[in-house]
Tab-separated table of N, CA and C in Angstrom:
chain	number	residue	atom	x	y	z
A	1	MET	N	120.480	101.469	15.285
A	1	MET	CA	119.943	99.640	16.223
A	1	MET	C	120.407	99.641	18.290
A	2	LYS	N	121.070	100.467	18.267
A	2	LYS	CA	121.941	100.775	19.710
A	2	LYS	C	120.483	101.368	20.491
A	3	ARG	N	119.489	102.662	19.909
A	3	ARG	CA	118.400	103.033	20.383
A	3	ARG	C	117.102	101.588	19.970
A	4	LYS	N	116.976	101.165	19.519
A	4	LYS	CA	115.998	99.566	19.195
A	4	LYS	C	116.244	99.178	21.045
A	5	ILE	N	117.463	98.573	20.592
A	5	ILE	CA	118.668	97.764	22.043
A	5	ILE	C	117.697	98.654	23.635
A	6	THR	N	118.775	99.307	23.350
A	6	THR	CA	118.346	100.404	24.718
A	6	THR	C	117.005	99.850	25.174
A	7	LEU	N	116.058	100.737	23.981
A	7	LEU	CA	114.930	100.560	24.762
A	7	LEU	C	113.905	99.273	24.721
A	8	SER	N	114.657	98.107	24.202
A	8	SER	CA	114.173	97.063	25.170
A	8	SER	C	115.218	96.117	25.914
A	9	ILE	N	116.086	96.546	26.623
A	9	ILE	CA	116.247	95.955	28.012
A	9	ILE	C	115.575	97.928	28.905
A	10	ALA	N	115.833	98.322	28.523
A	10	ALA	CA	114.115	99.021	29.599
A	10	ALA	C	113.220	98.528	29.758
A	11	PHE	N	111.906	98.099	28.570
A	11	PHE	CA	110.985	98.032	29.244
A	11	PHE	C	111.398	95.977	29.323
A	12	VAL	N	112.254	95.595	29.192
A	12	VAL	CA	112.546	94.322	30.214
A	12	VAL	C	113.111	94.688	31.763
A	13	LEU	N	113.981	95.123	31.980
A	13	LEU	CA	114.445	95.617	33.724
A	13	LEU	C	112.462	97.086	34.041
A	14	SER	N	111.782	97.325	33.164
A	14	SER	CA	109.761	97.933	34.017
A	14	SER	C	109.759	96.669	34.693
A	15	ILE	N	109.600	95.371	32.979
A	15	ILE	CA	108.342	93.973	34.048
A	15	ILE	C	109.785	93.783	34.811
A	16	VAL	N	110.887	93.424	34.826
A	16	VAL	CA	110.954	92.847	36.197
A	16	VAL	C	110.852	93.740	37.635
A	17	LEU	N	110.865	94.609	37.491
A	17	LEU	CA	110.462	95.807	38.482
A	17	LEU	C	109.185	95.160	38.988
A	18	VAL	N	108.348	95.721	38.434
A	18	VAL	CA	107.281	95.594	38.460
A	18	VAL	C	106.848	93.579	39.217
A	19	SER	N	107.503	92.679	38.614
A	19	SER	CA	107.016	91.903	38.903
A	19	SER	C	107.496	91.153	40.238
A	20	LEU	N	108.830	91.953	40.481
A	20	LEU	CA	109.232	92.125	42.023
A	20	LEU	C	108.748	92.827	42.887
A	21	MET	N	107.836	93.057	42.677
A	21	MET	CA	106.930	94.338	43.502
A	21	MET	C	105.786	93.233	43.877
A	22	SER	N	105.174	93.748	44.966
A	22	SER	CA	104.045	92.734	45.751
A	22	SER	C	103.021	93.671	46.940
A	23	SER	N	101.874	93.420	46.489
A	23	SER	CA	101.049	94.040	47.229
A	23	SER	C	100.311	92.980	47.935
A	24	ASP	N	100.931	93.517	49.561
A	24	ASP	CA	99.830	92.706	50.686
A	24	ASP	C	99.087	93.524	51.060
A	25	SER	N	98.509	94.201	50.610
A	25	SER	CA	96.585	94.930	50.374
A	25	SER	C	95.687	94.164	51.306
A	26	THR	N	96.523	93.025	52.252
A	26	THR	CA	95.225	92.606	52.872
A	26	THR	C	93.625	93.283	54.225
A	27	VAL	N	93.257	93.213	54.636
A	27	VAL	CA	92.241	93.632	55.229
A	27	VAL	C	91.967	93.588	56.561
A	28	LYS	N	92.672	94.477	57.901
A	28	LYS	CA	92.848	93.590	58.570
A	28	LYS	C	91.822	94.644	59.844
A	29	ALA	N	91.317	93.947	60.460
A	29	ALA	CA	89.697	94.344	61.663
A	29	ALA	C	91.009	94.811	62.392
A	30	GLN	N	90.982	96.372	62.536
A	30	GLN	CA	91.776	97.643	63.560
A	30	GLN	C	91.641	96.902	65.126
A	31	ASN	N	91.485	95.897	65.502
A	31	ASN	CA	91.326	95.069	66.512
A	31	ASN	C	92.389	95.666	67.943
A	32	GLN	N	93.766	96.417	67.495
A	32	GLN	CA	94.864	96.913	68.402
A	32	GLN	C	94.692	97.657	69.276
A	33	ILE	N	95.717	97.519	70.928
A	33	ILE	CA	95.441	98.668	71.692
A	33	ILE	C	95.712	99.490	71.622
A	34	LYS	N	95.315	100.642	71.586
A	34	LYS	CA	95.383	102.350	71.967
A	34	LYS	C	95.384	102.779	73.037
A	35	ILE	N	96.220	103.837	72.300
A	35	ILE	CA	96.377	105.255	73.858
A	35	ILE	C	95.154	105.687	74.185
A	36	ILE	N	94.195	105.901	75.307
A	36	ILE	CA	92.807	106.297	74.822
A	36	ILE	C	92.432	106.866	75.946
A	37	GLY	N	93.759	107.171	77.125
A	37	GLY	CA	94.012	108.218	78.539
A	37	GLY	C	95.091	108.269	78.680
A	38	ASP	N	95.413	108.555	78.993
A	38	ASP	CA	96.937	110.025	79.484
A	38	ASP	C	96.559	111.057	81.097
A	39	THR	N	97.115	110.823	82.138
A	39	THR	CA	96.600	111.802	83.648
A	39	THR	C	98.063	112.371	83.112
A	40	GLY	N	98.983	112.720	81.952
A	40	GLY	CA	100.201	113.784	82.273
A	40	GLY	C	101.008	113.463	83.550
A	41	VAL	N	101.797	114.038	83.939
A	41	VAL	CA	102.721	113.775	84.774
A	41	VAL	C	102.242	114.056	85.693
A	42	ILE	N	101.821	113.436	86.713
A	42	ILE	CA	100.934	113.760	87.798
A	42	ILE	C	102.071	113.260	89.134
A	43	THR	N	102.012	114.897	90.333
A	43	THR	CA	102.978	115.310	91.504
A	43	THR	C	101.834	114.944	91.914
A	44	LEU	N	101.773	113.813	92.782
A	44	LEU	CA	101.464	113.571	95.092
A	44	LEU	C	101.779	114.358	95.952
A	45	GLY	N	101.247	114.745	96.332
A	45	GLY	CA	101.414	115.471	98.008
A	45	GLY	C	101.740	113.746	99.237
A	46	PRO	N	102.810	114.298	100.373
A	46	PRO	CA	102.130	113.275	100.942
A	46	PRO	C	101.095	112.470	101.638
A	47	ASN	N	101.216	110.850	101.405
A	47	ASN	CA	99.466	110.962	102.555
A	47	ASN	C	98.560	110.825	101.102
A	48	GLN	N	99.103	110.608	99.938
A	48	GLN	CA	98.155	109.987	98.606
A	48	GLN	C	98.500	109.517	97.219
A	49	LYS	N	97.380	108.577	96.149
A	49	LYS	CA	97.801	107.889	95.888
A	49	LYS	C	96.763	108.488	94.342
A	50	LEU	N	97.280	108.040	93.168
A	50	LEU	CA	95.755	108.106	92.405
A	50	LEU	C	95.986	106.764	92.063
A	51	ARG	N	94.334	106.745	92.424
A	51	ARG	CA	93.556	105.347	91.493
A	51	ARG	C	93.119	105.908	89.338
A	52	VAL	N	93.109	105.169	88.947
A	52	VAL	CA	93.014	105.133	87.387
A	52	VAL	C	91.705	104.426	87.743
A	53	THR	N	90.659	104.305	86.768
A	53	THR	CA	89.187	103.298	86.756
A	53	THR	C	88.866	103.398	85.331
A	54	VAL	N	88.709	101.661	84.997
A	54	VAL	CA	88.985	102.005	83.108
A	54	VAL	C	86.864	101.228	83.605
A	55	LEU	N	85.508	101.500	83.214
A	55	LEU	CA	84.727	100.621	83.214
A	55	LEU	C	84.105	101.226	82.240
A	56	GLY	N	84.019	98.687	81.461
A	56	GLY	CA	83.324	99.210	79.526
A	56	GLY	C	82.709	98.839	79.115
A	57	TYR	N	82.309	98.546	78.594
A	57	TYR	CA	80.551	98.915	77.597
A	57	TYR	C	81.019	97.829	76.843
A	58	GLY	N	80.809	97.356	76.596
A	58	GLY	CA	80.359	96.348	75.743
A	58	GLY	C	79.453	96.864	73.849
A	59	SER	N	80.022	95.854	72.942
A	59	SER	CA	78.547	96.434	72.195
A	59	SER	C	79.115	94.998	71.013
A	60	PHE	N	77.838	95.301	70.257
A	60	PHE	CA	77.743	93.896	70.011
A	60	PHE	C	78.774	92.756	69.437
A	61	GLY	N	78.809	91.906	70.751
A	61	GLY	CA	80.105	91.065	70.632
A	61	GLY	C	81.348	91.659	71.123
A	62	GLU	N	81.774	92.961	71.103
A	62	GLU	CA	82.625	93.529	70.966
A	62	GLU	C	82.878	93.460	73.014
A	63	LEU	N	83.972	92.856	73.439
A	63	LEU	CA	84.626	93.211	74.882
A	63	LEU	C	85.663	93.985	74.816
A	64	PRO	N	86.241	95.054	75.068
A	64	PRO	CA	86.813	95.873	75.527
A	64	PRO	C	87.828	94.822	76.553
A	65	ARG	N	89.229	95.311	76.001
A	65	ARG	CA	90.570	94.795	76.078
A	65	ARG	C	91.502	96.377	77.128
A	66	VAL	N	92.254	96.465	78.130
A	66	VAL	CA	92.269	97.778	78.517
A	66	VAL	C	93.853	97.170	78.956
A	67	ARG	N	95.115	97.680	79.759
A	67	ARG	CA	96.070	98.109	79.875
A	67	ARG	C	96.397	99.386	80.097
A	68	PHE	N	97.257	99.446	81.923
A	68	PHE	CA	97.691	100.084	82.064
A	68	PHE	C	98.827	100.235	81.831
A	69	THR	N	99.719	101.699	81.875
A	69	THR	CA	101.233	101.287	81.757
A	69	THR	C	102.030	102.608	82.357
A	70	GLN	N	102.090	102.874	83.033
A	70	GLN	CA	103.046	103.653	84.609
A	70	GLN	C	104.807	104.096	84.050
A	71	THR	N	104.651	105.416	83.712
A	71	THR	CA	106.435	105.847	83.777
A	71	THR	C	106.470	106.600	84.982
A	72	LYS	N	107.676	105.643	85.379
A	72	LYS	CA	107.751	107.050	87.650
A	72	LYS	C	108.901	108.443	86.488
A	73	TYR	N	108.680	109.165	87.172
A	73	TYR	CA	109.229	110.138	87.323
A	73	TYR	C	110.725	110.329	88.105
A	74	ALA	N	112.076	111.646	88.702
A	74	ALA	CA	112.785	111.958	88.869
A	74	ALA	C	112.705	112.552	88.571
A	75	GLN	N	113.552	113.494	88.878
A	75	GLN	CA	113.144	115.420	88.889
A	75	GLN	C	115.333	114.914	88.760
A	76	VAL	N	115.769	116.090	88.411
A	76	VAL	CA	116.801	116.149	87.536
A	76	VAL	C	117.582	117.503	87.763
A	77	ALA	N	116.791	118.619	87.209
A	77	ALA	CA	117.163	119.589	87.913
A	77	ALA	C	115.834	121.308	87.344
A	78	CYS	N	117.361	121.654	88.047
A	78	CYS	CA	115.185	123.174	88.124
A	78	CYS	C	116.032	124.433	87.758
A	79	ASN	N	115.348	125.152	87.371
A	79	ASN	CA	115.521	126.902	86.622
A	79	ASN	C	115.078	127.231	86.710
A	80	GLY	N	115.226	128.793	87.510
A	80	GLY	CA	114.366	129.477	87.175
A	80	GLY	C	112.673	129.470	87.979
A	81	GLY	N	112.628	128.113	88.471
A	81	GLY	CA	110.188	127.590	88.736
A	81	GLY	C	110.468	126.669	87.627
A	82	VAL	N	111.298	126.320	86.600
A	82	VAL	CA	111.359	125.210	85.804
A	82	VAL	C	112.227	123.477	86.186
A	83	CYS	N	111.368	123.102	86.052
A	83	CYS	CA	112.162	121.351	86.212
A	83	CYS	C	112.264	120.634	85.291
A	84	LYS	N	112.682	120.180	85.469
A	84	LYS	CA	113.466	119.126	84.414
A	84	LYS	C	113.087	117.894	84.696
A	85	LEU	N	111.978	116.432	84.606
A	85	LEU	CA	112.511	115.438	85.367
A	85	LEU	C	113.039	114.182	82.995
A	86	ALA	N	112.916	113.426	84.406
A	86	ALA	CA	113.593	112.114	83.533
A	86	ALA	C	112.922	111.212	83.708
A	87	ALA	N	112.476	109.834	82.772
A	87	ALA	CA	111.382	108.732	83.444
A	87	ALA	C	112.509	107.669	83.256
A	88	VAL	N	112.061	107.495	84.734
A	88	VAL	CA	113.233	106.434	85.546
A	88	VAL	C	113.205	105.162	85.576
A	89	SER	N	111.456	104.408	85.190
A	89	SER	CA	111.362	103.379	85.377
A	89	SER	C	109.879	103.363	84.364
A	90	GLN	N	109.480	102.258	83.606
A	90	GLN	CA	108.225	101.882	82.940
A	90	GLN	C	108.034	100.494	83.750
A	91	THR	N	106.566	100.178	83.956
A	91	THR	CA	106.419	99.066	83.927
A	91	THR	C	104.748	99.158	82.946
A	92	ALA	N	103.844	98.045	82.407
A	92	ALA	CA	103.287	97.673	81.696
A	92	ALA	C	102.240	96.439	82.427
A	93	SER	N	100.808	96.788	82.667
A	93	SER	CA	100.104	95.524	83.261
A	93	SER	C	100.356	94.491	82.195
A	94	ASP	N	99.114	93.404	83.004
A	94	ASP	CA	98.987	92.791	81.861
A	94	ASP	C	97.467	93.066	80.017
A	95	VAL	N	97.122	92.261	79.588
A	95	VAL	CA	95.942	93.165	79.238
A	95	VAL	C	94.943	92.115	80.010
A	96	ILE	N	93.510	93.227	80.377
A	96	ILE	CA	92.822	92.572	81.185
A	96	ILE	C	90.839	92.737	79.577
A	97	THR	N	90.553	91.911	80.266
A	97	THR	CA	89.514	92.061	79.162
A	97	THR	C	88.012	91.828	80.018
A	98	LEU	N	86.880	92.642	79.692
A	98	LEU	CA	86.144	93.584	80.729
A	98	LEU	C	85.050	92.569	80.128
A	99	GLN	N	84.572	92.316	80.822
A	99	GLN	CA	83.275	91.622	80.375
A	99	GLN	C	82.149	92.198	81.095
A	100	SER	N	81.231	92.896	80.971
A	100	SER	CA	79.689	93.288	80.910
A	100	SER	C	79.192	93.136	82.777
A	101	GLY	N	79.687	94.642	82.951
A	101	GLY	CA	79.318	94.681	84.171
A	101	GLY	C	80.901	94.522	84.942
A	102	GLU	N	81.708	94.517	84.480
A	102	GLU	CA	83.086	95.110	84.739
A	102	GLU	C	84.465	95.753	84.908
A	103	ALA	N	84.967	96.073	86.166
A	103	ALA	CA	85.782	97.237	85.848
A	103	ALA	C	87.289	96.517	86.351
A	104	ALA	N	88.231	97.897	86.226
A	104	ALA	CA	89.372	97.406	85.482
A	104	ALA	C	89.629	98.871	87.143
A	105	LEU	N	91.042	98.857	87.712
A	105	LEU	CA	92.084	99.521	88.503
A	105	LEU	C	92.960	99.763	88.368
A	106	PHE	N	93.689	100.916	88.889
A	106	PHE	CA	95.030	100.631	89.073
A	106	PHE	C	95.432	101.845	90.006
A	107	ASP	N	96.404	101.656	90.697
A	107	ASP	CA	96.706	102.522	91.692
A	107	ASP	C	98.278	102.998	91.968
A	108	MET	N	99.002	104.438	91.607
A	108	MET	CA	99.928	104.864	91.647
A	108	MET	C	100.690	105.286	92.856
A	109	ILE	N	101.352	104.824	93.286
A	109	ILE	CA	101.812	104.960	94.879
A	109	ILE	C	102.683	106.638	94.593
A	110	ASP	N	103.422	106.280	93.408
A	110	ASP	CA	104.872	107.139	93.162
A	110	ASP	C	104.968	108.190	93.601
A	111	PRO	N	105.731	108.961	94.065
A	111	PRO	CA	105.763	110.419	94.097
A	111	PRO	C	105.062	111.436	92.443
A	112	GLN	N	106.011	111.142	91.433
A	112	GLN	CA	105.689	111.608	89.987
A	112	GLN	C	105.771	109.997	89.494
A	113	GLY	N	104.355	109.905	88.992
A	113	GLY	CA	104.544	109.625	87.971
A	113	GLY	C	103.412	109.794	86.334
A	114	GLN	N	102.999	109.340	85.577
A	114	GLN	CA	102.172	109.354	84.596
A	114	GLN	C	101.841	108.270	84.281
A	115	VAL	N	100.223	107.330	83.954
A	115	VAL	CA	99.657	106.495	83.857
A	115	VAL	C	99.139	106.510	82.792
A	116	LYS	N	98.899	105.750	81.393
A	116	LYS	CA	98.109	105.562	80.105
A	116	LYS	C	97.891	104.169	80.044
A	117	ILE	N	96.919	105.125	79.581
A	117	ILE	CA	95.021	103.466	79.896
A	117	ILE	C	95.368	103.445	78.107
A	118	LEU	N	95.249	102.010	77.959
A	118	LEU	CA	95.633	101.630	75.946
A	118	LEU	C	94.311	100.413	76.345
A	119	SER	N	93.266	100.697	75.215
A	119	SER	CA	92.759	99.520	74.510
A	119	SER	C	91.986	99.837	73.403
A	120	ASN	N	90.941	98.355	72.906
A	120	ASN	CA	90.770	98.044	72.009
A	120	ASN	C	89.426	98.712	71.599
A	121	SER	N	89.076	99.212	72.200
A	121	SER	CA	87.700	99.672	72.235
A	121	SER	C	87.299	100.906	72.579
A	122	ARG	N	86.593	102.140	72.273
A	122	ARG	CA	86.281	103.300	72.549
A	122	ARG	C	85.271	103.199	73.518
A	123	ASN	N	84.828	102.017	73.503
A	123	ASN	CA	83.624	102.302	74.582
A	123	ASN	C	84.345	102.094	76.263
A	124	VAL	N	84.522	101.971	77.014
A	124	VAL	CA	85.015	102.936	78.254
A	124	VAL	C	85.581	104.047	78.449
A	125	ARG	N	85.151	104.153	79.855
A	125	ARG	CA	84.785	105.355	80.216
A	125	ARG	C	85.792	105.322	81.750
A	126	VAL	N	86.627	106.464	81.233
A	126	VAL	CA	88.222	106.319	82.004
A	126	VAL	C	88.025	107.291	83.292
A	127	ASN	N	88.121	107.334	84.737
A	127	ASN	CA	88.585	108.629	85.505
A	127	ASN	C	89.836	108.850	86.891
A	128	ALA	N	90.178	109.067	86.502
A	128	ALA	CA	91.550	109.520	87.196
A	128	ALA	C	91.315	110.611	88.668
A	129	LEU	N	91.519	109.518	90.256
A	129	LEU	CA	91.013	110.472	91.339
A	129	LEU	C	92.300	110.602	92.748
A	130	ILE	N	92.843	111.317	92.608
A	130	ILE	CA	93.625	111.932	93.966
A	130	ILE	C	93.101	111.007	94.839
A	131	ILE	N	93.625	110.188	95.929
A	131	ILE	CA	92.723	109.887	97.474
A	131	ILE	C	93.877	109.879	98.013
A	132	ASP	N	93.157	110.926	99.145
A	132	ASP	CA	94.236	111.359	100.499
A	132	ASP	C	93.446	109.779	101.060
A	133	THR	N	95.434	109.188	101.532
A	133	THR	CA	95.137	107.263	101.967
A	133	THR	C	94.771	107.346	103.073
A	134	VAL	N	94.672	108.492	104.154
A	134	VAL	CA	94.776	108.571	105.472
A	134	VAL	C	93.248	108.242	105.535
A	135	THR	N	92.580	109.400	105.302
A	135	THR	CA	91.356	109.234	105.676
A	135	THR	C	90.303	109.056	104.289
A	136	GLY	N	90.936	108.725	102.967
A	136	GLY	CA	89.796	107.949	101.981
A	136	GLY	C	88.805	108.340	101.506
A	137	ASP	N	89.067	110.022	101.922
A	137	ASP	CA	88.400	111.315	100.923
A	137	ASP	C	89.369	111.646	99.764
A	138	VAL	N	88.144	111.355	98.675
A	138	VAL	CA	88.972	112.246	97.091
A	138	VAL	C	89.083	113.808	97.130
A	139	VAL	N	90.993	113.993	96.776
A	139	VAL	CA	91.037	114.998	96.855
A	139	VAL	C	90.607	115.848	95.389
A	140	SER	N	90.532	115.001	93.783
A	140	SER	CA	90.368	115.500	93.370
A	140	SER	C	90.120	114.363	91.790
A	141	LEU	N	89.456	114.606	90.951
A	141	LEU	CA	88.418	113.725	89.959
A	141	LEU	C	88.859	114.681	88.283
A	142	ILE	N	89.242	113.574	87.742
A	142	ILE	CA	89.643	113.796	86.796
A	142	ILE	C	88.789	112.732	85.955
A	143	ASP	N	87.636	113.000	84.798
A	143	ASP	CA	87.372	112.901	84.164
A	143	ASP	C	87.688	112.434	82.993
A	144	CYS	N	88.563	111.613	82.894
A	144	CYS	CA	88.500	111.070	81.110
A	144	CYS	C	87.864	111.056	79.680
A	145	GLU	N	86.408	111.659	79.691
A	145	GLU	CA	85.454	110.925	78.909
A	145	GLU	C	85.853	111.421	77.378
A	146	GLY	N	86.466	112.208	77.341
A	146	GLY	CA	87.012	113.406	76.641
A	146	GLY	C	88.354	112.173	75.157
A	147	PHE	N	88.861	111.707	76.207
A	147	PHE	CA	90.331	110.851	75.839
A	147	PHE	C	89.439	110.190	73.633
A	148	THR	N	90.467	111.100	73.214
A	148	THR	CA	90.562	109.877	71.304
A	148	THR	C	91.132	110.247	71.802
A	149	TYR	N	91.721	108.767	70.333
A	149	TYR	CA	92.857	108.409	69.649
A	149	TYR	C	92.663	108.242	68.122
């Protein structure tokens, strides 16, 4: 008799537990903004700035949205030629929607920093340039086309 009661209680509890579980398996379109480019930490020389540009290519009615984030770093300590940096501030731009034929750019003038480019689309081209602010010459060009998420 005890065995029947124990089995009945176990059966009822398992039904109650299954009924309490819910499945929220609704499918949502992946239109989230994700990192598509990252400059890494860059140290600029005197009279230099980092310019990151994004050119969007809309496809099938999808207009690329982009956002730039910047992290500023300061040197904490150095030992044997290895220096430790610490993030001192972070900022993010508003989300920008790029129409056909439009581009967006972000200039970093801080001596040490990192820029990340976020987008809802892989249909963007990202470049990073180090520019001499006195002459306007491009010191270095980084093609960020290979970034994927």
